[in-house]
JSON list of C-alpha atoms in Angstrom, two decimals:
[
{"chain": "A", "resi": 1, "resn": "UNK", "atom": "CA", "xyz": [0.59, 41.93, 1.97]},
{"chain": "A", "resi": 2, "resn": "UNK", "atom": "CA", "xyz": [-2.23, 43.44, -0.12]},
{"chain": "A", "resi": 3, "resn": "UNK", "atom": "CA", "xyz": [0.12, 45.06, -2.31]},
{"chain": "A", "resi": 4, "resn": "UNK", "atom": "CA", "xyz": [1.97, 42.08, -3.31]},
{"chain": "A", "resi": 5, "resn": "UNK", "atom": "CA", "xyz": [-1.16, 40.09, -3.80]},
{"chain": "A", "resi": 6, "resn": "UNK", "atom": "CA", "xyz": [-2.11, 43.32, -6.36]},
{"chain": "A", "resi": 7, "resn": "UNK", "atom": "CA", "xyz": [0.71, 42.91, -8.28]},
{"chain": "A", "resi": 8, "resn": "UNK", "atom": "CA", "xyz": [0.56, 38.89, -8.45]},
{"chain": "A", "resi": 9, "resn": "UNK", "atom": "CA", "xyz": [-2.85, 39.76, -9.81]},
{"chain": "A", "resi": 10, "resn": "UNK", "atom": "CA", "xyz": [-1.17, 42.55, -12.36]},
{"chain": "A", "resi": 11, "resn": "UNK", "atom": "CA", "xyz": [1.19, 39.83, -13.24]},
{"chain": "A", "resi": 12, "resn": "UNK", "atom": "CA", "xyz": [-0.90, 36.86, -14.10]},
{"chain": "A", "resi": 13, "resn": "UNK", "atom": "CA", "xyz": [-3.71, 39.23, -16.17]},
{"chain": "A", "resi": 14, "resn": "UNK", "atom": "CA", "xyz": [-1.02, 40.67, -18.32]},
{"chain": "A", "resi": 15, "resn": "UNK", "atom": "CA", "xyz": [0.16, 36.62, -19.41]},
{"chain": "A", "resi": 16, "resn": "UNK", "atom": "CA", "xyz": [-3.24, 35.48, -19.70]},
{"chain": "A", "resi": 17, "resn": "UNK", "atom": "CA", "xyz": [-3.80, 38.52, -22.17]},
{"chain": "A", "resi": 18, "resn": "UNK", "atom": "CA", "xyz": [-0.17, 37.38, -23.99]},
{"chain": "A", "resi": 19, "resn": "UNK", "atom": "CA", "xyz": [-1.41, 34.04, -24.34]},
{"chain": "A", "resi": 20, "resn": "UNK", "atom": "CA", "xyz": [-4.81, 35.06, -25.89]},
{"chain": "A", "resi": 21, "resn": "UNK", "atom": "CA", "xyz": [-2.86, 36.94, -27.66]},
{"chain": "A", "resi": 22, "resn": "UNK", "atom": "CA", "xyz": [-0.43, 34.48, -29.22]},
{"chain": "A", "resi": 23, "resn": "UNK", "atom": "CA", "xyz": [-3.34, 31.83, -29.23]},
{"chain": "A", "resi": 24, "resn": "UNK", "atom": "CA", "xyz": [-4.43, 34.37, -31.73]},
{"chain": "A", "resi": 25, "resn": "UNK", "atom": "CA", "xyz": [-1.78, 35.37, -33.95]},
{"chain": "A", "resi": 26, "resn": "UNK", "atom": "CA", "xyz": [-0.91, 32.79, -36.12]},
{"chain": "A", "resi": 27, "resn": "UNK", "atom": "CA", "xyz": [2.32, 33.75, -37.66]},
{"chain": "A", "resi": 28, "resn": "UNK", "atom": "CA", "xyz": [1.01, 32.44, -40.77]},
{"chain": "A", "resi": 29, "resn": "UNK", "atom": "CA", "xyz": [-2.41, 34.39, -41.01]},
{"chain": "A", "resi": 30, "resn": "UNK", "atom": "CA", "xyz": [-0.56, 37.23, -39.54]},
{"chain": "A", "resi": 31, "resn": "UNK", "atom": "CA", "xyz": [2.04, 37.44, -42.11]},
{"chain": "A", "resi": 32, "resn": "UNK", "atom": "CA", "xyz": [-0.22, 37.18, -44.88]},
{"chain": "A", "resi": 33, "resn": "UNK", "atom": "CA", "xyz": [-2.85, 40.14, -43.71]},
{"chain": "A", "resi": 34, "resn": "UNK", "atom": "CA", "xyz": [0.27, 42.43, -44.76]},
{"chain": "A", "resi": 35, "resn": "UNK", "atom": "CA", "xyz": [0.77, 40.85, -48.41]},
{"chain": "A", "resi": 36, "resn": "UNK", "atom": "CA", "xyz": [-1.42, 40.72, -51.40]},
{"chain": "A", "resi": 37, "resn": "UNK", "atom": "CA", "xyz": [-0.67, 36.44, -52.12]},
{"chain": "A", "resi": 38, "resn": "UNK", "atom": "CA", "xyz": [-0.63, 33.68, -49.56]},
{"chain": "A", "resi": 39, "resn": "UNK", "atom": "CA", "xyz": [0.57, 30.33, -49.99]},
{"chain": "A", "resi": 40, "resn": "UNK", "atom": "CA", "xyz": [-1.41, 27.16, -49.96]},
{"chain": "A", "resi": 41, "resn": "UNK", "atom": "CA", "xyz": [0.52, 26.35, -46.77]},
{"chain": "A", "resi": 42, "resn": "UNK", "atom": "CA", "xyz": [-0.24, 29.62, -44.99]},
{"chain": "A", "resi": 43, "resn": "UNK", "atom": "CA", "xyz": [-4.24, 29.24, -46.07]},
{"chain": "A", "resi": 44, "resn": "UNK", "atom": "CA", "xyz": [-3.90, 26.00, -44.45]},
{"chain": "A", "resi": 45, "resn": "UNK", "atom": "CA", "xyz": [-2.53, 26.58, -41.05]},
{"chain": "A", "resi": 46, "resn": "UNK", "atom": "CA", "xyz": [-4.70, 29.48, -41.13]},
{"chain": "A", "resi": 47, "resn": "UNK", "atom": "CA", "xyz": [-7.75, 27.57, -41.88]},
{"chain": "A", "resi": 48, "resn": "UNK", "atom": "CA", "xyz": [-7.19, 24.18, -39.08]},
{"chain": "A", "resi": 49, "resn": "UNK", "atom": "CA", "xyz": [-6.43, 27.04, -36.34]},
{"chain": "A", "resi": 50, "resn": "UNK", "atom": "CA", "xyz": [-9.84, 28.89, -37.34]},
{"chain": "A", "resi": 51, "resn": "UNK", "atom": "CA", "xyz": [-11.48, 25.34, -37.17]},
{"chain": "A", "resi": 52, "resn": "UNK", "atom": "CA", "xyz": [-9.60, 24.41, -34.26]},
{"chain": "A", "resi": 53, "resn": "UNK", "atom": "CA", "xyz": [-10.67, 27.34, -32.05]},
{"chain": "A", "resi": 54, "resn": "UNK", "atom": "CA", "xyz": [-14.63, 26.98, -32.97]},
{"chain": "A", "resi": 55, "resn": "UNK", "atom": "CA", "xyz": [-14.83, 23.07, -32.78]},
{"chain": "A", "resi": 56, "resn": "UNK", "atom": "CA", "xyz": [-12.75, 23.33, -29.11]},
{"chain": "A", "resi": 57, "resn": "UNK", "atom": "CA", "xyz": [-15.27, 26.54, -28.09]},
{"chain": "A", "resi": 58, "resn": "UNK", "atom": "CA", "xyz": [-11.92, 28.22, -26.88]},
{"chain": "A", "resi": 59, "resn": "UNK", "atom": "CA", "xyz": [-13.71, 31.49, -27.82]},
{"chain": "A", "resi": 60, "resn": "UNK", "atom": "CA", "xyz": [-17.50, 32.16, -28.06]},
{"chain": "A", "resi": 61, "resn": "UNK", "atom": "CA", "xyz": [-19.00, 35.10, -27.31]},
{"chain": "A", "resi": 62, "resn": "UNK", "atom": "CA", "xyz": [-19.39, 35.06, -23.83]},
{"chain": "A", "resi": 63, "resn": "UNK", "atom": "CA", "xyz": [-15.67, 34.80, -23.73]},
{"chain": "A", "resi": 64, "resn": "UNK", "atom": "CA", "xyz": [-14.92, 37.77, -25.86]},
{"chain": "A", "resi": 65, "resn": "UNK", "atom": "CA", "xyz": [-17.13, 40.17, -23.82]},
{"chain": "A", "resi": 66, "resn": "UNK", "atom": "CA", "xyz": [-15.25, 38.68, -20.50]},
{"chain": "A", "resi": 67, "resn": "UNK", "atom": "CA", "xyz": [-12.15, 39.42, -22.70]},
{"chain": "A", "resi": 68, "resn": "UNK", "atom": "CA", "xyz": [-12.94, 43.04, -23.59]},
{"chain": "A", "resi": 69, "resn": "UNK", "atom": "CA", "xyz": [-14.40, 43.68, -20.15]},
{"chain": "A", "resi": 70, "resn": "UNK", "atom": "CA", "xyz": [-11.42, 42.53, -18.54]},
{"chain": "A", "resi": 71, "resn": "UNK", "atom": "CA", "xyz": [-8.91, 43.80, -20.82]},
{"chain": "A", "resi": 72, "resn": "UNK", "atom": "CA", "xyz": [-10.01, 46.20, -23.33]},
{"chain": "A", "resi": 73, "resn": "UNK", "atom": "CA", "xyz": [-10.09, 49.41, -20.74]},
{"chain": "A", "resi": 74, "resn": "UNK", "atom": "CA", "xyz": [-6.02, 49.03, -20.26]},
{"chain": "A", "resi": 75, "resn": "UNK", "atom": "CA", "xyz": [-5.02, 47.42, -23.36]},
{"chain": "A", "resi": 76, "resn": "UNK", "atom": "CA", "xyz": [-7.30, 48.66, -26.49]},
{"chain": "A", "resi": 77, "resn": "UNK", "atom": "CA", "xyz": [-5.07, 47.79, -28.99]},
{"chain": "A", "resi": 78, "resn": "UNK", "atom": "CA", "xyz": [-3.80, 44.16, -27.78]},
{"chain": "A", "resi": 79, "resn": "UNK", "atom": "CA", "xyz": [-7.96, 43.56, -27.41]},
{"chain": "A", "resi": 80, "resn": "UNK", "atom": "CA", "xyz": [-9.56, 44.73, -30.42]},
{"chain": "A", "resi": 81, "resn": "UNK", "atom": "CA", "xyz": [-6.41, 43.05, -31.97]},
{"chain": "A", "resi": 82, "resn": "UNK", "atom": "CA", "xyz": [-6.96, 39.65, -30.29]},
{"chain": "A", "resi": 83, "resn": "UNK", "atom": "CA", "xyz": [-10.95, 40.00, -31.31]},
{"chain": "A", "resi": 84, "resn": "UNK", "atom": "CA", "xyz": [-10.30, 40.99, -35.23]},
{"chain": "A", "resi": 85, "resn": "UNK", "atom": "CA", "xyz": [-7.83, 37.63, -35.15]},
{"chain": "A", "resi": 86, "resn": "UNK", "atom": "CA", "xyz": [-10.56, 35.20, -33.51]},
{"chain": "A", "resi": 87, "resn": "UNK", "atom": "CA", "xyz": [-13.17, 36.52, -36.25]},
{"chain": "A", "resi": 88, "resn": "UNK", "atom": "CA", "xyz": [-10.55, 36.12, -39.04]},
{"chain": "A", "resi": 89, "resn": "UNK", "atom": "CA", "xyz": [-9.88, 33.37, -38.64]},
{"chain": "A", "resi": 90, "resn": "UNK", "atom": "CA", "xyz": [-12.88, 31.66, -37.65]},
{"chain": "A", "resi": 91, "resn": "UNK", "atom": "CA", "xyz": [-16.08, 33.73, -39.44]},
{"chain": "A", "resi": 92, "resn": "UNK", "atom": "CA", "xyz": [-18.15, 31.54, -38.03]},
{"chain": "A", "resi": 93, "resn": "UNK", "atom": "CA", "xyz": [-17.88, 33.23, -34.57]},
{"chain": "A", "resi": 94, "resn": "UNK", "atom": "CA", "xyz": [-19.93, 36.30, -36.48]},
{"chain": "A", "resi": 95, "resn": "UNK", "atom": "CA", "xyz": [-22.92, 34.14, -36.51]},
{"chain": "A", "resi": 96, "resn": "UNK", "atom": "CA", "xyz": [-22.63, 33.23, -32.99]},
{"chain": "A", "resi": 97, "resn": "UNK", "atom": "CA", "xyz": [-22.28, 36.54, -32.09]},
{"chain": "A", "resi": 98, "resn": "UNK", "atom": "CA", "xyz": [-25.80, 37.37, -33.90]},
{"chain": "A", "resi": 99, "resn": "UNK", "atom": "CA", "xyz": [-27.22, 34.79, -32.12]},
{"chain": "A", "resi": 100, "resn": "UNK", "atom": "CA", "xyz": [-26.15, 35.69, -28.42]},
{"chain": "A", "resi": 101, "resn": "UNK", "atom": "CA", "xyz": [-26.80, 39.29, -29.22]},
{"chain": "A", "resi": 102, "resn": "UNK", "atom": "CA", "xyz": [-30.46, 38.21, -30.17]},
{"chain": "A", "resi": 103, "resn": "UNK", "atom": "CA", "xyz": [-30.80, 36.41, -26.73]},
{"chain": "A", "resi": 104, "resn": "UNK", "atom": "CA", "xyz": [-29.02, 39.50, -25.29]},
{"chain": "A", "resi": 105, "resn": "UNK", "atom": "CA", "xyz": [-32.15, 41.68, -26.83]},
{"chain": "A", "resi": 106, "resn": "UNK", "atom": "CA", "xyz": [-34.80, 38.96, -25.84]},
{"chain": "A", "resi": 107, "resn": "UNK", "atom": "CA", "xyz": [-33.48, 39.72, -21.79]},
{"chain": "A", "resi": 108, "resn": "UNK", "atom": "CA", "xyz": [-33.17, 43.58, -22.08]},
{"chain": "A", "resi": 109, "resn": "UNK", "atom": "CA", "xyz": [-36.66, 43.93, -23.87]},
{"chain": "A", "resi": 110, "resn": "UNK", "atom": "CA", "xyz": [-37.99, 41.16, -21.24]},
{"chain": "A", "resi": 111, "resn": "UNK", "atom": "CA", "xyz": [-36.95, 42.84, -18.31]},
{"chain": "A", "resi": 112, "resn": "UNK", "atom": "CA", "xyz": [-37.99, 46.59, -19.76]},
{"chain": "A", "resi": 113, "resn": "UNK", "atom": "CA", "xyz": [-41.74, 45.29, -20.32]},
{"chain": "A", "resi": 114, "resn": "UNK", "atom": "CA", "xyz": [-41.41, 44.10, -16.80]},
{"chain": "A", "resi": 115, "resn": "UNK", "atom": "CA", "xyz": [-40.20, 47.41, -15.44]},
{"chain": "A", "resi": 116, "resn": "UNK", "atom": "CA", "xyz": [-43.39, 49.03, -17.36]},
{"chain": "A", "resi": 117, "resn": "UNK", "atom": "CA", "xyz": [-45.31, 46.99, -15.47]},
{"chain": "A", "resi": 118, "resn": "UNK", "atom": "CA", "xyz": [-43.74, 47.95, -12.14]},
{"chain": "A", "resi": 119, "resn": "UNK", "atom": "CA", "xyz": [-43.57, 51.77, -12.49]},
{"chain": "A", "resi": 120, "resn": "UNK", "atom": "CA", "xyz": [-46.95, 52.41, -9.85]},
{"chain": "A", "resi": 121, "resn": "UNK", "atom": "CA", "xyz": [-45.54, 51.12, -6.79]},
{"chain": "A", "resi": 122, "resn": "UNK", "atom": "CA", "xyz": [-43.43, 48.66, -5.13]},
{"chain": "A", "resi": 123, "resn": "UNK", "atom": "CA", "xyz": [-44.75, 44.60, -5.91]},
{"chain": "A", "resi": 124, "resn": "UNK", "atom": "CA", "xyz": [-42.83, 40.90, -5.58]},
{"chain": "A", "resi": 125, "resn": "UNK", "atom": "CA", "xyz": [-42.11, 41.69, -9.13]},
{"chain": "A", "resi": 126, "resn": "UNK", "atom": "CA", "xyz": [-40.10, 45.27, -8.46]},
{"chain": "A", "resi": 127, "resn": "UNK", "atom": "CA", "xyz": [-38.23, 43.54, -6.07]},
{"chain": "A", "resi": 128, "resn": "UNK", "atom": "CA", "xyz": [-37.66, 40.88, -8.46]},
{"chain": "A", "resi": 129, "resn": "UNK", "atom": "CA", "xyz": [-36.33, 43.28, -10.99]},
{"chain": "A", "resi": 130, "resn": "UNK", "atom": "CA", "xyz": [-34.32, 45.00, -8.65]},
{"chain": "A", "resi": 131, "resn": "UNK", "atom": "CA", "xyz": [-32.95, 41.67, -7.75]},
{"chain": "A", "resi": 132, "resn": "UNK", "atom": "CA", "xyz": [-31.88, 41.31, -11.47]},
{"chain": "A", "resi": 133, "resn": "UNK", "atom": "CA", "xyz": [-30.96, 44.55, -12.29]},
{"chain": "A", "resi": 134, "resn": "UNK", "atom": "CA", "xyz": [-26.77, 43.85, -11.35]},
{"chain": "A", "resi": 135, "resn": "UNK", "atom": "CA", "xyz": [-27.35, 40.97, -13.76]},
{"chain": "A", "resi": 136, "resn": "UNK", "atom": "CA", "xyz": [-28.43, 43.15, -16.73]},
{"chain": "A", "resi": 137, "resn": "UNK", "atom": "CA", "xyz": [-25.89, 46.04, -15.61]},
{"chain": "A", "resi": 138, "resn": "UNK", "atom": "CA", "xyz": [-23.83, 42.95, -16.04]},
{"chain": "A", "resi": 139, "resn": "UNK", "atom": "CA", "xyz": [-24.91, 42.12, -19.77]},
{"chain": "A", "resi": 140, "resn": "UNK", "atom": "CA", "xyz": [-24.93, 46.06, -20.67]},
{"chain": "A", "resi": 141, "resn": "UNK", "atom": "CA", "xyz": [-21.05, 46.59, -18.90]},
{"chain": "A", "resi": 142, "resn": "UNK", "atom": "CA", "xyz": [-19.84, 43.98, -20.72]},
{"chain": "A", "resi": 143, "resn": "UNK", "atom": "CA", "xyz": [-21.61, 44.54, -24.12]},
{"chain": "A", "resi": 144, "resn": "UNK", "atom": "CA", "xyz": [-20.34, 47.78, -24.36]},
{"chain": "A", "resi": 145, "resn": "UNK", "atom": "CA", "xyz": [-16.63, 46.98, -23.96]},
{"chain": "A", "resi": 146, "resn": "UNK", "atom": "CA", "xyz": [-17.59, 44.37, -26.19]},
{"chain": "A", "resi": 147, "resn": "UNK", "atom": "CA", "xyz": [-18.52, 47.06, -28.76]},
{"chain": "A", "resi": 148, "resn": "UNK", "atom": "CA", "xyz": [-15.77, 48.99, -28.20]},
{"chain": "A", "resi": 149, "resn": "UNK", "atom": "CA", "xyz": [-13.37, 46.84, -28.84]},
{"chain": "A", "resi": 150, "resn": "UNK", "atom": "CA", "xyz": [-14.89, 45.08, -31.66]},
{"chain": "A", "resi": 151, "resn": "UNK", "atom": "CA", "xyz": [-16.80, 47.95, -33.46]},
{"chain": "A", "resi": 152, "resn": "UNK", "atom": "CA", "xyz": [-18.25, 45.73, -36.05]},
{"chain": "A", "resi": 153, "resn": "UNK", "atom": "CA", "xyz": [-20.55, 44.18, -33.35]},
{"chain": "A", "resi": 154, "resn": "UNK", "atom": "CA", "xyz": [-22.36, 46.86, -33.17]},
{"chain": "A", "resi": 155, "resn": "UNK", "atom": "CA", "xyz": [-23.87, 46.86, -36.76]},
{"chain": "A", "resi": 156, "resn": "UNK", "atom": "CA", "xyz": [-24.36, 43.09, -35.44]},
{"chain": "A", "resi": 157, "resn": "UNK", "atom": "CA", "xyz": [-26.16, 44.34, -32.54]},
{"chain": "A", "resi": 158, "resn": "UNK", "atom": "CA", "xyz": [-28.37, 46.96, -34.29]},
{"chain": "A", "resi": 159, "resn": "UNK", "atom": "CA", "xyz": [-29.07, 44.78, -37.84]},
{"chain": "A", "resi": 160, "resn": "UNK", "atom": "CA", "xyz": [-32.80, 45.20, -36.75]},
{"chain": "A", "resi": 161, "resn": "UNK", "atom": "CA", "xyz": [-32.81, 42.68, -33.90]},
{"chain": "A", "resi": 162, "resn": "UNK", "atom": "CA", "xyz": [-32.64, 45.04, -31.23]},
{"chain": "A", "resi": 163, "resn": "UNK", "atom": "CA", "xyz": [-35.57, 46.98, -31.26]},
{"chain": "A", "resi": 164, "resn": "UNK", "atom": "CA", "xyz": [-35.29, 48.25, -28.06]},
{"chain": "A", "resi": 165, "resn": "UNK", "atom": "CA", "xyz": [-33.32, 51.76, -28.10]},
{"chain": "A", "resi": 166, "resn": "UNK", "atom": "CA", "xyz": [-36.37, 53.44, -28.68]},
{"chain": "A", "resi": 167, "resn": "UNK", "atom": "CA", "xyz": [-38.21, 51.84, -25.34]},
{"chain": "A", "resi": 168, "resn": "UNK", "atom": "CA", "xyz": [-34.92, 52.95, -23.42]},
{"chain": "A", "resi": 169, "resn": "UNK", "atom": "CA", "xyz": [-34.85, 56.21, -24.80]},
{"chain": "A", "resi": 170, "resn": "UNK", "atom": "CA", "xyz": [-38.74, 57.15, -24.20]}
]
């Protein structure tokens, strides 16, 4: 029964999203964001979870778009929450995110000198682009939720590596 299916689906996103979620929220770092001292202890555990999650890649950012595509729409707050932990407590995920949003500008500005080329008339290169256009509808879907759930990526995404907003706009 399709509705039953539905809700199996329902079911399982909502724990996936509670275990990101508690993968996230140390008790330790947690606890401490709401005092003004932190043990050596706390540091600690806060510190070898940080590490752990970047030397396991159990987030990078190709996982935190898929996270705030999938999740951010119907549960803002448990998303941008699970996103500010990950980058707490691992800042080394910012400069992965600068990187990937670099390559993300490389593709959009590649495929918009590509459409310039194409705008006379129908060529094995139109159809090319219109073969990746669900691709970059894709990247652009999922950078946006990405952005609004983690609104600090966008002064990532515009810190002068995407030069492109004024080739979209014209």
């Amino acid at each position: 029964d399709d509705d039953e299916v539905l809700a199996l689906e329902k079911d399982l996103s909502t724990k996936v999203l509670m275990v990101l979620y508690r993968l996230t929220s140390s008790p330790d770092a947690m606890n401490s964001s709401s005092r003004t001292t932190t043990t050596t202890a706390e540091t600690t555990n806060t510190t070898e979870l940080g590490e752990l999650m970047f030397e396991n890649w159990l987030f990078d950012t190709p996982k935190m778009i898929d996270i705030s595509r999938l999740y951010f729409q119907n549960n803002p707050k448990i998303t941008r929450t699970i996103l500010e932990n990950v980058l707490k407590l691992q800042p080394n995920y910012h400069e992965d995110i600068r990187g990937n949003m670099h390559v993300v500008a490389k593709t959009l500005t590649s495929f918009l000198s590509r459409y310039e080329k194409t705008k006379n008339g129908i060529n094995q290169e139109s159809k090319k682009l219109l073969a990746d256009r669900n691709g970059l509808i894709d990247i652009c879907s999922g950078v946006a939720s990405f952005v609004s759930a983690y609104p600090p990526a966008a002064k990532i995404l515009l810190d002068g590596r995407l030069k492109l907003i004024p080739t979209v706009v014209s």
